[in-house]
Coordinates of C-alpha atoms and ligand atoms in Angstrom, one line a residue:
M157 CA 111.3 47.8 159.3
A158 CA 112.2 51.3 158.3
A159 CA 109.3 53.9 158.8
P160 CA 107.6 54.8 155.6
I161 CA 109.1 57.9 153.9
I162 CA 106.8 60.9 153.7
R163 CA 107.9 64.4 153.1
R164 CA 104.9 66.5 152.4
A165 CA 106.7 69.5 153.9
L166 CA 110.4 69.9 154.1
L167 CA 111.2 72.9 156.4
Y168 CA 114.5 74.7 156.3
V169 CA 115.9 75.9 159.5
P170 CA 119.1 78.1 159.3
G171 CA 121.9 76.3 161.2
S172 CA 123.2 79.6 162.5
S173 CA 120.0 80.7 164.3
K174 CA 119.8 79.4 167.8
K175 CA 116.4 80.8 168.1
M176 CA 115.0 79.0 165.1
L177 CA 116.8 75.8 166.0
N178 CA 115.1 75.8 169.4
K179 CA 111.8 76.7 167.8
S180 CA 112.0 73.7 165.4
R181 CA 112.0 71.2 168.2
G182 CA 108.4 72.0 169.1
L183 CA 107.0 71.7 165.5
N184 CA 105.0 69.0 163.9
V185 CA 106.6 68.4 160.6
D186 CA 107.5 65.5 158.2
C187 CA 111.0 66.6 157.5
I188 CA 113.3 69.4 158.8
A189 CA 116.4 70.3 156.8
Y190 CA 118.8 72.0 159.2
D191 CA 120.7 74.3 156.8
L192 CA 124.5 74.8 156.5
E193 CA 124.3 76.2 152.9
D194 CA 122.8 79.5 151.7
S195 CA 121.1 80.7 154.9
V196 CA 124.5 80.5 156.8
T197 CA 127.2 83.1 155.9
L198 CA 130.7 81.9 155.3
G199 CA 132.0 83.2 158.6
K200 CA 129.3 81.3 160.5
K201 CA 129.7 77.9 158.9
A202 CA 132.0 76.4 161.6
E203 CA 129.8 77.5 164.4
A204 CA 126.6 76.3 162.7
R205 CA 128.2 72.8 162.2
Q206 CA 128.8 72.6 165.9
S207 CA 125.3 73.8 166.8
L208 CA 123.8 71.1 164.5
R209 CA 126.0 68.4 165.9
H210 CA 124.9 69.3 169.4
L211 CA 121.2 69.5 168.4
L212 CA 121.3 66.1 166.7
E213 CA 122.8 64.5 169.8
Q214 CA 119.8 65.4 171.9
P215 CA 116.8 62.9 172.0
R216 CA 114.5 63.2 169.1
A217 CA 111.7 65.8 169.3
A218 CA 108.3 64.0 169.1
G219 CA 106.8 66.0 166.3
I220 CA 109.7 65.6 163.8
R221 CA 109.5 62.6 161.5
E222 CA 112.8 63.0 159.8
Q223 CA 115.9 65.2 160.6
A224 CA 118.1 66.1 157.7
V225 CA 121.1 68.5 157.3
R226 CA 121.5 70.5 154.1
I227 CA 125.3 70.5 153.7
N228 CA 127.2 72.8 151.3
S229 CA 127.6 71.7 147.7
V230 CA 130.5 69.5 146.7
E231 CA 131.8 72.2 144.3
S232 CA 132.0 74.7 147.2
G233 CA 134.8 72.8 148.8
L234 CA 132.9 72.9 152.2
A235 CA 131.1 69.6 152.0
L236 CA 133.9 67.5 153.5
D237 CA 134.1 69.6 156.6
D238 CA 130.3 69.6 156.9
L239 CA 130.1 65.8 156.6
Q240 CA 133.0 65.2 159.0
E241 CA 131.0 67.0 161.7
V242 CA 127.4 66.0 161.1
L243 CA 128.0 62.4 160.3
K244 CA 129.0 62.0 164.0
S245 CA 125.4 62.8 165.0
P246 CA 123.4 59.8 166.1
H247 CA 120.0 61.2 165.2
L248 CA 120.8 62.3 161.6
D249 CA 118.4 60.7 159.2
A250 CA 119.2 62.3 155.9
L251 CA 121.4 64.6 154.0
V252 CA 120.1 67.3 151.6
L253 CA 122.7 67.8 148.9
P254 CA 122.5 71.2 147.1
K255 CA 123.6 71.9 143.5
C256 CA 123.7 68.3 142.5
N257 CA 124.7 68.8 138.9
S258 CA 126.0 65.4 137.9
A259 CA 126.4 61.9 139.3
S260 CA 129.9 62.7 140.6
D261 CA 128.4 65.1 143.3
L262 CA 126.4 62.1 144.6
H263 CA 129.4 59.8 144.3
F264 CA 131.4 62.0 146.6
V265 CA 128.8 61.9 149.4
T266 CA 128.1 58.2 148.8
D267 CA 131.7 57.3 149.3
M268 CA 131.8 59.3 152.5
L269 CA 128.7 57.6 153.8
R270 CA 129.9 54.1 153.0
Q271 CA 133.1 54.8 154.9
A272 CA 131.8 56.7 157.9
L273 CA 128.5 54.8 158.5
P274 CA 128.7 51.3 156.9
S275 CA 126.0 49.9 159.1
R276 CA 123.5 52.5 157.8
H277 CA 123.8 51.5 154.2
P278 CA 120.2 51.1 152.8
S279 CA 120.8 47.4 152.2
S280 CA 122.9 46.6 155.2
P281 CA 121.7 43.6 157.1
A282 CA 123.1 45.0 160.3
S283 CA 120.8 47.9 160.7
P284 CA 117.9 48.1 158.2
S285 CA 115.7 50.1 160.6
N286 CA 117.6 53.4 160.2
P287 CA 119.3 53.7 156.8
I288 CA 120.7 57.1 156.0
R289 CA 119.3 58.8 152.9
I290 CA 120.2 61.6 150.5
I291 CA 117.8 64.0 149.0
A292 CA 119.3 65.9 146.0
L293 CA 118.6 69.5 145.0
I294 CA 118.2 70.0 141.2
E295 CA 118.9 73.6 140.5
S296 CA 120.7 74.1 137.2
A297 CA 120.2 73.4 133.5
K298 CA 123.1 70.9 133.6
A299 CA 121.4 68.9 136.4
I300 CA 118.2 68.7 134.3
Q301 CA 120.2 67.3 131.4
N302 CA 121.9 64.8 133.8
L303 CA 118.7 63.5 135.6
P304 CA 118.9 59.8 134.5
A305 CA 122.6 59.6 135.6
I306 CA 121.8 61.4 138.9
T307 CA 118.9 59.2 139.8
A308 CA 121.1 56.1 139.2
A309 CA 124.2 57.4 141.1
S310 CA 123.6 56.4 144.7
P311 CA 121.8 53.6 146.6
Y312 CA 121.2 56.3 149.3
L313 CA 119.2 58.5 147.0
S314 CA 115.7 59.0 148.4
G315 CA 114.3 62.0 146.6
L316 CA 114.7 65.0 144.3
I317 CA 114.0 68.7 145.1
F318 CA 113.4 71.5 142.6
A319 CA 115.2 74.7 143.6
A320 CA 113.6 77.6 141.7
E321 CA 115.8 80.5 142.7
D322 CA 119.1 79.0 141.6
F323 CA 117.5 77.5 138.5
A324 CA 116.1 80.9 137.5
L325 CA 119.6 82.4 138.1
D326 CA 121.3 79.8 136.0
L327 CA 118.9 80.3 133.1
S328 CA 118.5 84.1 133.5
L329 CA 114.7 83.5 133.3
T330 CA 112.0 85.8 134.4
R331 CA 109.7 84.5 137.1
T332 CA 105.9 84.7 136.8
P333 CA 103.2 83.9 139.3
G334 CA 101.9 81.1 137.1
L335 CA 105.3 79.3 137.2
T336 CA 105.0 78.3 133.5
E337 CA 108.7 79.1 133.0
F338 CA 109.5 76.2 135.3
L339 CA 107.1 73.7 133.7
Y340 CA 109.7 71.7 131.8
A341 CA 112.2 71.4 134.7
R342 CA 109.6 70.5 137.3
S343 CA 107.9 68.0 135.0
A344 CA 111.3 66.5 134.1
I345 CA 112.2 66.2 137.9
A346 CA 108.9 64.6 138.8
T347 CA 109.2 62.1 135.9
A348 CA 112.8 61.2 136.6
A349 CA 112.1 60.6 140.3
R350 CA 109.1 58.4 139.5
A351 CA 111.1 56.4 136.8
A352 CA 113.8 55.7 139.4
N353 CA 111.2 54.8 142.0
L354 CA 112.3 57.4 144.5
P355 CA 109.9 58.0 147.3
S356 CA 109.9 61.8 147.2
T357 CA 109.7 64.6 144.7
I358 CA 109.7 68.0 146.4
D359 CA 108.6 71.2 144.8
L360 CA 109.8 74.8 144.9
V361 CA 109.7 77.1 147.9
C362 CA 106.9 79.6 148.1
T363 CA 108.8 82.7 149.3
A364 CA 105.7 84.7 150.1
Y365 CA 105.0 83.5 153.7
A366 CA 103.5 86.6 155.3
G367 CA 100.6 88.8 154.4
A368 CA 96.9 88.4 153.5
Q369 CA 97.4 86.5 150.3
A370 CA 100.2 84.2 151.5
Q371 CA 98.1 81.2 152.4
K372 CA 96.0 81.3 149.2
V373 CA 99.2 81.5 147.0
L374 CA 100.7 78.6 148.9
E375 CA 97.6 76.5 148.5
E376 CA 97.5 77.2 144.8
E377 CA 101.2 76.3 144.4
C378 CA 100.6 73.0 146.3
A379 CA 97.7 72.1 144.1
N380 CA 99.8 73.0 141.0
G381 CA 102.8 70.9 142.2
K382 CA 100.6 67.9 143.1
G383 CA 99.1 68.0 139.6
L384 CA 102.6 67.7 138.2
G385 CA 103.5 64.7 140.3
F386 CA 105.3 66.3 143.3
N387 CA 104.5 64.8 146.7
G388 CA 105.9 67.5 148.9
K389 CA 107.1 71.1 149.1
Q390 CA 110.0 73.0 150.6
V391 CA 109.0 75.6 153.2
I392 CA 110.9 78.3 155.0
H393 CA 108.5 79.3 157.7
P394 CA 106.5 77.3 160.3
S395 CA 103.3 78.9 159.2
Q396 CA 103.6 77.0 155.8
V397 CA 104.0 73.5 157.2
E398 CA 100.4 72.7 158.0
V399 CA 99.1 73.9 154.6
C400 CA 101.6 71.8 152.7
Q401 CA 101.0 68.7 154.9
R402 CA 97.3 69.0 154.3
A403 CA 97.6 69.6 150.6
F404 CA 99.9 66.7 150.0
S405 CA 97.7 64.2 152.1
P406 CA 94.8 62.5 150.4
G407 CA 91.6 64.5 150.9
E408 CA 88.5 63.3 152.7
Q409 CA 86.6 62.5 149.5
E410 CA 89.6 60.9 147.9
V411 CA 90.0 58.5 151.0
E412 CA 86.3 57.7 150.9
W413 CA 86.3 56.9 147.2
A414 CA 89.5 54.8 147.7
V415 CA 88.0 52.8 150.6
R416 CA 84.8 52.1 148.6
V417 CA 86.8 50.9 145.6
V418 CA 88.9 48.6 147.7
V419 CA 86.0 47.2 149.7
A420 CA 83.8 46.6 146.6
D421 CA 86.8 45.2 144.6
E422 CA 87.2 42.3 147.1
K423 CA 83.6 41.4 146.4
A424 CA 83.9 41.8 142.7
E425 CA 87.0 39.6 142.7
R426 CA 85.2 36.9 144.6
A427 CA 82.4 37.1 142.0
G428 CA 85.1 36.8 139.2
R429 CA 84.6 40.3 137.9
G430 CA 87.8 42.0 136.8
A431 CA 86.0 45.2 135.6
W432 CA 83.0 46.6 137.4
T433 CA 81.3 49.9 138.1
L434 CA 81.1 52.4 140.9
D435 CA 79.0 55.6 140.6
G436 CA 78.6 54.9 136.9
K437 CA 82.4 54.8 136.3
M438 CA 84.4 51.7 135.2
I439 CA 86.8 50.3 137.8
D440 CA 89.5 47.9 136.7
V441 CA 93.1 46.9 137.8
P442 CA 94.9 50.3 137.5
V443 CA 92.1 52.1 139.2
V444 CA 92.1 49.6 142.1
G445 CA 95.9 50.0 142.3
K446 CA 95.5 53.8 142.6
A447 CA 92.8 53.3 145.3
R448 CA 95.0 51.0 147.3
A449 CA 97.9 53.5 147.1
V450 CA 95.6 56.3 148.4
V451 CA 94.5 54.0 151.3
E452 CA 98.1 53.2 152.2
K453 CA 99.2 56.9 152.0
A454 CA 96.2 58.0 154.1
R455 CA 97.3 55.6 156.8
V456 CA 100.9 56.9 156.7
C457 CA 99.5 60.4 157.0
G458 CA 97.6 59.5 160.2
I459 CA 94.1 59.7 158.6
D460 CA 91.4 57.5 160.3
V461 CA 91.1 55.0 157.5
E462 CA 89.5 52.4 159.7
G463 CA 86.6 54.8 160.6
V464 CA 85.9 55.3 156.9
W465 CA 86.2 51.5 156.3
E466 CA 83.5 50.9 159.0
R467 CA 81.1 53.3 157.3
W468 CA 81.6 51.8 153.8
G469 CA 82.0 48.1 154.7
D470 CA 78.8 47.2 152.9
Q471 CA 79.9 48.8 149.6
E472 CA 79.0 46.5 146.7
P473 CA 80.2 46.7 143.1
E474 CA 77.5 48.0 140.9
Ligands
COA280 N1 112.4 77.4 161.4 C1 112.1 77.5 162.7 N2 111.6 78.6 163.3 C2 111.3 79.6 162.5 C3 111.6 79.6 161.1 C4 112.2 78.4 160.6 N3 112.5 78.4 159.3 N4 111.2 80.8 160.6 C5 110.7 81.5 161.6 N5 110.7 80.8 162.7 C6 110.3 81.2 164.0 C7 110.8 82.6 164.5 O1 112.0 82.4 165.1 C8 109.7 83.1 165.3 O2 109.8 82.4 166.6 P1 109.1 83.0 168.0 O3 107.7 82.8 167.8 O4 109.7 82.2 169.0 O5 109.5 84.5 168.0 C9 108.4 82.5 164.7 O6 108.8 81.4 164.0 C10 107.7 83.5 163.8 O7 108.7 84.0 162.8 P2 108.5 85.4 162.1 O8 108.8 86.5 163.0 O9 107.2 85.4 161.4 O10 109.7 85.3 161.0 P3 111.2 85.8 161.1 O11 111.2 87.2 160.7 O12 111.7 85.4 162.4 O13 111.9 84.9 160.0 C11 112.7 84.3 157.9 C12 111.6 85.0 158.6 C13 112.3 84.2 156.4 C14 114.0 85.0 158.0 C15 112.8 82.9 158.5 O14 111.5 82.3 158.3 C16 113.9 82.0 157.9 O15 115.1 82.2 158.1 N6 113.5 80.9 157.1 C17 114.4 79.9 156.6 C18 115.2 80.5 155.5 C19 116.1 79.5 154.9 O16 116.6 78.6 155.5 N7 116.5 79.7 153.6 C20 117.3 78.7 152.9 C21 116.5 77.7 152.2 S1 115.5 78.3 150.9
MG281 MG1 119.8 76.8 146.2

């Protein structure tokens, strides 16, 4: 069985920085995207490809759940060289595809994956434990218009990412701290990912990573993204990882509520009650479904659900 996908934080590490590549191996993070795109200058691309290939040949670091490479966009003409190098790496889990503007960008990468790694097709019977995945960056007006075609373009697609800087450039829009100028695009992305049943929807980078206000700004952005339906966030600095992973995990009270609902629902069901009450609020099928999802997510996030279960094992429906 493939491990459950969870990308509360997706950390970019420039493929051209030996120092940061080394540093990344000691981090605890859901997803690392080793970058070959914008953090690597044109003159350093070939060297960075080699470094990443070497890095992904080493045994996996214990704290990294998923190792991805952000290749260059298909339109750049560099993606083929990137893929030819990194697809040889045994420990590559996913590709991050920037500037995914239409279905054809995904078709290009999909065809390469089918040919280079047939046993890692998501529905291959040969090796279902480590399918390779694609996470697509949505960063232009055209991409927003093409979302339904993009989400249907590849069986490898596992998530969408909103890239604010390139999107702002494309639309010549003015950024504000409240992020209202991105509301339509972010909401469209979260909705499209959900409609296509993609496991992850990853929100914009918070570029303010240092200084007294940085953590507060990041926490607010996480809460804002979570409210729109995102389940993770891109980060650029190790100091941002923990904040995002906490923010996109179920909170203590949420887990407690969810366990109480699931425990009491088993009893309600035995008593033949489809709708019942907890803390004065009605509980019925969709609410129980949400509670079960919270419990499952909490387990994947490493939260001690069984401990909470022991405390609330006597919960009765009201
Ligand atoms: N991945 C791994 N390690 C990182 C890192 C990253 N993204 N960002 C910083 N570090 C390391 C530093 O090397 C340093 O290591 P040390 O403790 O061994 O000295 C430590 O974390 C603290 O870093 P700090 O000095 O605060 O930052 P910096 O000035 O070295 O780097 C940036 C700041 C913004 C240049 C750097 O974080 C970065 O390049 N981030 C990624 C940018 C990127 O990929 N952009 C494209 C996608 S949007
Ligand atoms: Mg970009």
